[in-house]
Amino acid sequence: MLNYLFLILAIVMEAAGTTLLKFSEQFTKLVPSIFSLLCYVASLYPLSLCLRTIPIGIAYATWSALGIALITLSGMFFFKQTPDLGAIIGLLLIISGVAVLNLFSKMEIH
């Protein structure tokens, strides 16, 4: 279970880095640029820790899906970007696919 906490931490740090990337305005603002890069780097270590027991395909699919969902929420909250019906359906399909992968996959670590 601890490894899934590492994965969640990695996802949150990556989403924070992406949000800060938007605030950096193409790296023209120093403080958000530095913190964006720090968040990206800080996301990799917990990701590497979770890969001890979570198969890489499942970890990356989860990272991607939850990251997309968090970034969508970030866009709504910080940048007033409202997802349309197509975006909502797409997000639900992505998250559903990852849920199926996590619940029913028999992949193992070797």
PDB file of C-alpha atoms in Angstrom:
ATOM      1  CA  MET A   1       0.000   0.000   0.000  1.00  0.00           C
ATOM      2  CA  LEU A   2       2.910   2.355   0.709  1.00  0.00           C
ATOM      3  CA  ASN A   3       3.951   2.090  -2.921  1.00  0.00           C
ATOM      4  CA  TYR A   4       0.585   3.469  -4.035  1.00  0.00           C
ATOM      5  CA  LEU A   5       1.160   6.425  -1.702  1.00  0.00           C
ATOM      6  CA  PHE A   6       4.493   6.981  -3.458  1.00  0.00           C
ATOM      7  CA  LEU A   7       2.661   6.871  -6.785  1.00  0.00           C
ATOM      8  CA  ILE A   8       0.075   9.404  -5.597  1.00  0.00           C
ATOM      9  CA  LEU A   9       2.847  11.699  -4.344  1.00  0.00           C
ATOM     10  CA  ALA A  10       4.593  11.437  -7.718  1.00  0.00           C
ATOM     11  CA  ILE A  11       1.353  12.290  -9.530  1.00  0.00           C
ATOM     12  CA  VAL A  12       0.644  15.291  -7.315  1.00  0.00           C
ATOM     13  CA  MET A  13       4.190  16.620  -7.750  1.00  0.00           C
ATOM     14  CA  GLU A  14       4.027  16.213 -11.532  1.00  0.00           C
ATOM     15  CA  ALA A  15       0.641  17.952 -11.695  1.00  0.00           C
ATOM     16  CA  ALA A  16       2.003  20.785  -9.553  1.00  0.00           C
ATOM     17  CA  GLY A  17       4.975  21.069 -11.902  1.00  0.00           C
ATOM     18  CA  THR A  18       2.693  21.281 -14.925  1.00  0.00           C
ATOM     19  CA  THR A  19       0.498  23.904 -13.258  1.00  0.00           C
ATOM     20  CA  LEU A  20       3.584  25.941 -12.406  1.00  0.00           C
ATOM     21  CA  LEU A  21       4.787  25.495 -15.988  1.00  0.00           C
ATOM     22  CA  LYS A  22       1.684  27.385 -17.128  1.00  0.00           C
ATOM     23  CA  PHE A  23       2.369  30.092 -14.527  1.00  0.00           C
ATOM     24  CA  SER A  24       5.987  30.358 -15.759  1.00  0.00           C
ATOM     25  CA  GLU A  25       4.751  31.727 -19.108  1.00  0.00           C
ATOM     26  CA  GLN A  26       7.219  29.741 -21.235  1.00  0.00           C
ATOM     27  CA  PHE A  27       9.970  30.053 -18.592  1.00  0.00           C
ATOM     28  CA  THR A  28       9.878  33.867 -18.689  1.00  0.00           C
ATOM     29  CA  LYS A  29       8.997  34.125 -14.987  1.00  0.00           C
ATOM     30  CA  LEU A  30      11.838  32.936 -12.773  1.00  0.00           C
ATOM     31  CA  VAL A  31      10.086  31.748  -9.587  1.00  0.00           C
ATOM     32  CA  PRO A  32       7.379  29.586 -11.203  1.00  0.00           C
ATOM     33  CA  SER A  33       9.985  28.242 -13.642  1.00  0.00           C
ATOM     34  CA  ILE A  34      12.298  27.110 -10.853  1.00  0.00           C
ATOM     35  CA  PHE A  35       9.497  25.560  -8.805  1.00  0.00           C
ATOM     36  CA  SER A  36       8.087  23.831 -11.888  1.00  0.00           C
ATOM     37  CA  LEU A  37      11.407  22.136 -12.560  1.00  0.00           C
ATOM     38  CA  LEU A  38      11.812  21.226  -8.885  1.00  0.00           C
ATOM     39  CA  CYS A  39       8.365  19.625  -8.831  1.00  0.00           C
ATOM     40  CA  TYR A  40       9.148  17.594 -11.949  1.00  0.00           C
ATOM     41  CA  VAL A  41      12.410  16.348 -10.461  1.00  0.00           C
ATOM     42  CA  ALA A  42      10.713  15.669  -7.111  1.00  0.00           C
ATOM     43  CA  SER A  43       8.057  13.585  -8.855  1.00  0.00           C
ATOM     44  CA  LEU A  44      10.575  11.118 -10.242  1.00  0.00           C
ATOM     45  CA  TYR A  45      11.940   9.744  -6.975  1.00  0.00           C
ATOM     46  CA  PRO A  46       8.578   8.586  -5.525  1.00  0.00           C
ATOM     47  CA  LEU A  47       7.742   7.211  -8.976  1.00  0.00           C
ATOM     48  CA  SER A  48      10.934   5.158  -8.899  1.00  0.00           C
ATOM     49  CA  LEU A  49      10.065   3.880  -5.406  1.00  0.00           C
ATOM     50  CA  CYS A  50       6.595   2.710  -6.385  1.00  0.00           C
ATOM     51  CA  LEU A  51       8.051   0.731  -9.295  1.00  0.00           C
ATOM     52  CA  ARG A  52       9.535  -1.742  -6.802  1.00  0.00           C
ATOM     53  CA  THR A  53       6.155  -3.451  -6.525  1.00  0.00           C
ATOM     54  CA  ILE A  54       3.820  -1.858  -9.075  1.00  0.00           C
ATOM     55  CA  PRO A  55       4.317  -2.984 -12.700  1.00  0.00           C
ATOM     56  CA  ILE A  56       5.603  -0.124 -14.839  1.00  0.00           C
ATOM     57  CA  GLY A  57       2.635  -0.268 -17.244  1.00  0.00           C
ATOM     58  CA  ILE A  58       0.107  -0.009 -14.450  1.00  0.00           C
ATOM     59  CA  ALA A  59       2.081   2.715 -12.656  1.00  0.00           C
ATOM     60  CA  TYR A  60       2.447   4.804 -15.801  1.00  0.00           C
ATOM     61  CA  ALA A  61      -1.186   4.377 -16.821  1.00  0.00           C
ATOM     62  CA  THR A  62      -2.273   5.457 -13.346  1.00  0.00           C
ATOM     63  CA  TRP A  63       0.212   8.348 -13.375  1.00  0.00           C
ATOM     64  CA  SER A  64      -1.122   9.498 -16.752  1.00  0.00           C
ATOM     65  CA  ALA A  65      -4.828   9.204 -15.988  1.00  0.00           C
ATOM     66  CA  LEU A  66      -4.776  10.798 -12.566  1.00  0.00           C
ATOM     67  CA  GLY A  67      -2.343  13.438 -13.786  1.00  0.00           C
ATOM     68  CA  ILE A  68      -4.716  14.357 -16.611  1.00  0.00           C
ATOM     69  CA  ALA A  69      -7.596  14.582 -14.150  1.00  0.00           C
ATOM     70  CA  LEU A  70      -5.604  16.750 -11.722  1.00  0.00           C
ATOM     71  CA  ILE A  71      -4.405  19.046 -14.496  1.00  0.00           C
ATOM     72  CA  THR A  72      -7.975  19.439 -15.715  1.00  0.00           C
ATOM     73  CA  LEU A  73      -9.034  20.453 -12.203  1.00  0.00           C
ATOM     74  CA  SER A  74      -6.046  22.788 -11.992  1.00  0.00           C
ATOM     75  CA  GLY A  75      -7.039  24.380 -15.292  1.00  0.00           C
ATOM     76  CA  MET A  76     -10.578  24.869 -14.024  1.00  0.00           C
ATOM     77  CA  PHE A  77      -9.484  26.363 -10.707  1.00  0.00           C
ATOM     78  CA  PHE A  78      -6.478  28.507 -11.669  1.00  0.00           C
ATOM     79  CA  PHE A  79      -7.088  29.333 -15.335  1.00  0.00           C
ATOM     80  CA  LYS A  80     -10.904  29.250 -15.674  1.00  0.00           C
ATOM     81  CA  GLN A  81     -10.677  26.538 -18.356  1.00  0.00           C
ATOM     82  CA  THR A  82     -14.008  24.721 -18.420  1.00  0.00           C
ATOM     83  CA  PRO A  83     -13.982  21.236 -19.975  1.00  0.00           C
ATOM     84  CA  ASP A  84     -16.715  20.621 -22.523  1.00  0.00           C
ATOM     85  CA  LEU A  85     -18.750  17.430 -22.880  1.00  0.00           C
ATOM     86  CA  GLY A  86     -16.128  15.792 -25.109  1.00  0.00           C
ATOM     87  CA  ALA A  87     -13.392  16.478 -22.571  1.00  0.00           C
ATOM     88  CA  ILE A  88     -15.483  15.096 -19.717  1.00  0.00           C
ATOM     89  CA  ILE A  89     -16.343  11.938 -21.652  1.00  0.00           C
ATOM     90  CA  GLY A  90     -12.692  11.496 -22.620  1.00  0.00           C
ATOM     91  CA  LEU A  91     -11.549  11.887 -19.025  1.00  0.00           C
ATOM     92  CA  LEU A  92     -14.114   9.369 -17.834  1.00  0.00           C
ATOM     93  CA  LEU A  93     -12.986   6.883 -20.477  1.00  0.00           C
ATOM     94  CA  ILE A  94      -9.317   7.321 -19.548  1.00  0.00           C
ATOM     95  CA  ILE A  95     -10.004   6.909 -15.835  1.00  0.00           C
ATOM     96  CA  SER A  96     -12.294   3.933 -16.492  1.00  0.00           C
ATOM     97  CA  GLY A  97      -9.598   2.246 -18.559  1.00  0.00           C
ATOM     98  CA  VAL A  98      -7.020   2.681 -15.827  1.00  0.00           C
ATOM     99  CA  ALA A  99      -9.479   1.412 -13.212  1.00  0.00           C
ATOM    100  CA  VAL A 100     -10.007  -1.752 -15.296  1.00  0.00           C
ATOM    101  CA  LEU A 101      -6.252  -2.128 -15.679  1.00  0.00           C
ATOM    102  CA  ASN A 102      -5.685  -1.788 -11.922  1.00  0.00           C
ATOM    103  CA  LEU A 103      -8.566  -4.020 -10.889  1.00  0.00           C
ATOM    104  CA  PHE A 104      -8.280  -6.843 -13.398  1.00  0.00           C
ATOM    105  CA  SER A 105      -4.699  -6.967 -14.639  1.00  0.00           C
ATOM    106  CA  LYS A 106      -2.567  -9.932 -13.604  1.00  0.00           C
ATOM    107  CA  MET A 107       0.748  -8.260 -14.476  1.00  0.00           C
ATOM    108  CA  GLU A 108       3.559  -9.064 -12.085  1.00  0.00           C
ATOM    109  CA  ILE A 109       6.921  -7.600 -11.160  1.00  0.00           C
ATOM    110  CA  HIS A 110       9.927  -9.611 -12.325  1.00  0.00           C
TER     111      HIS A 110
END
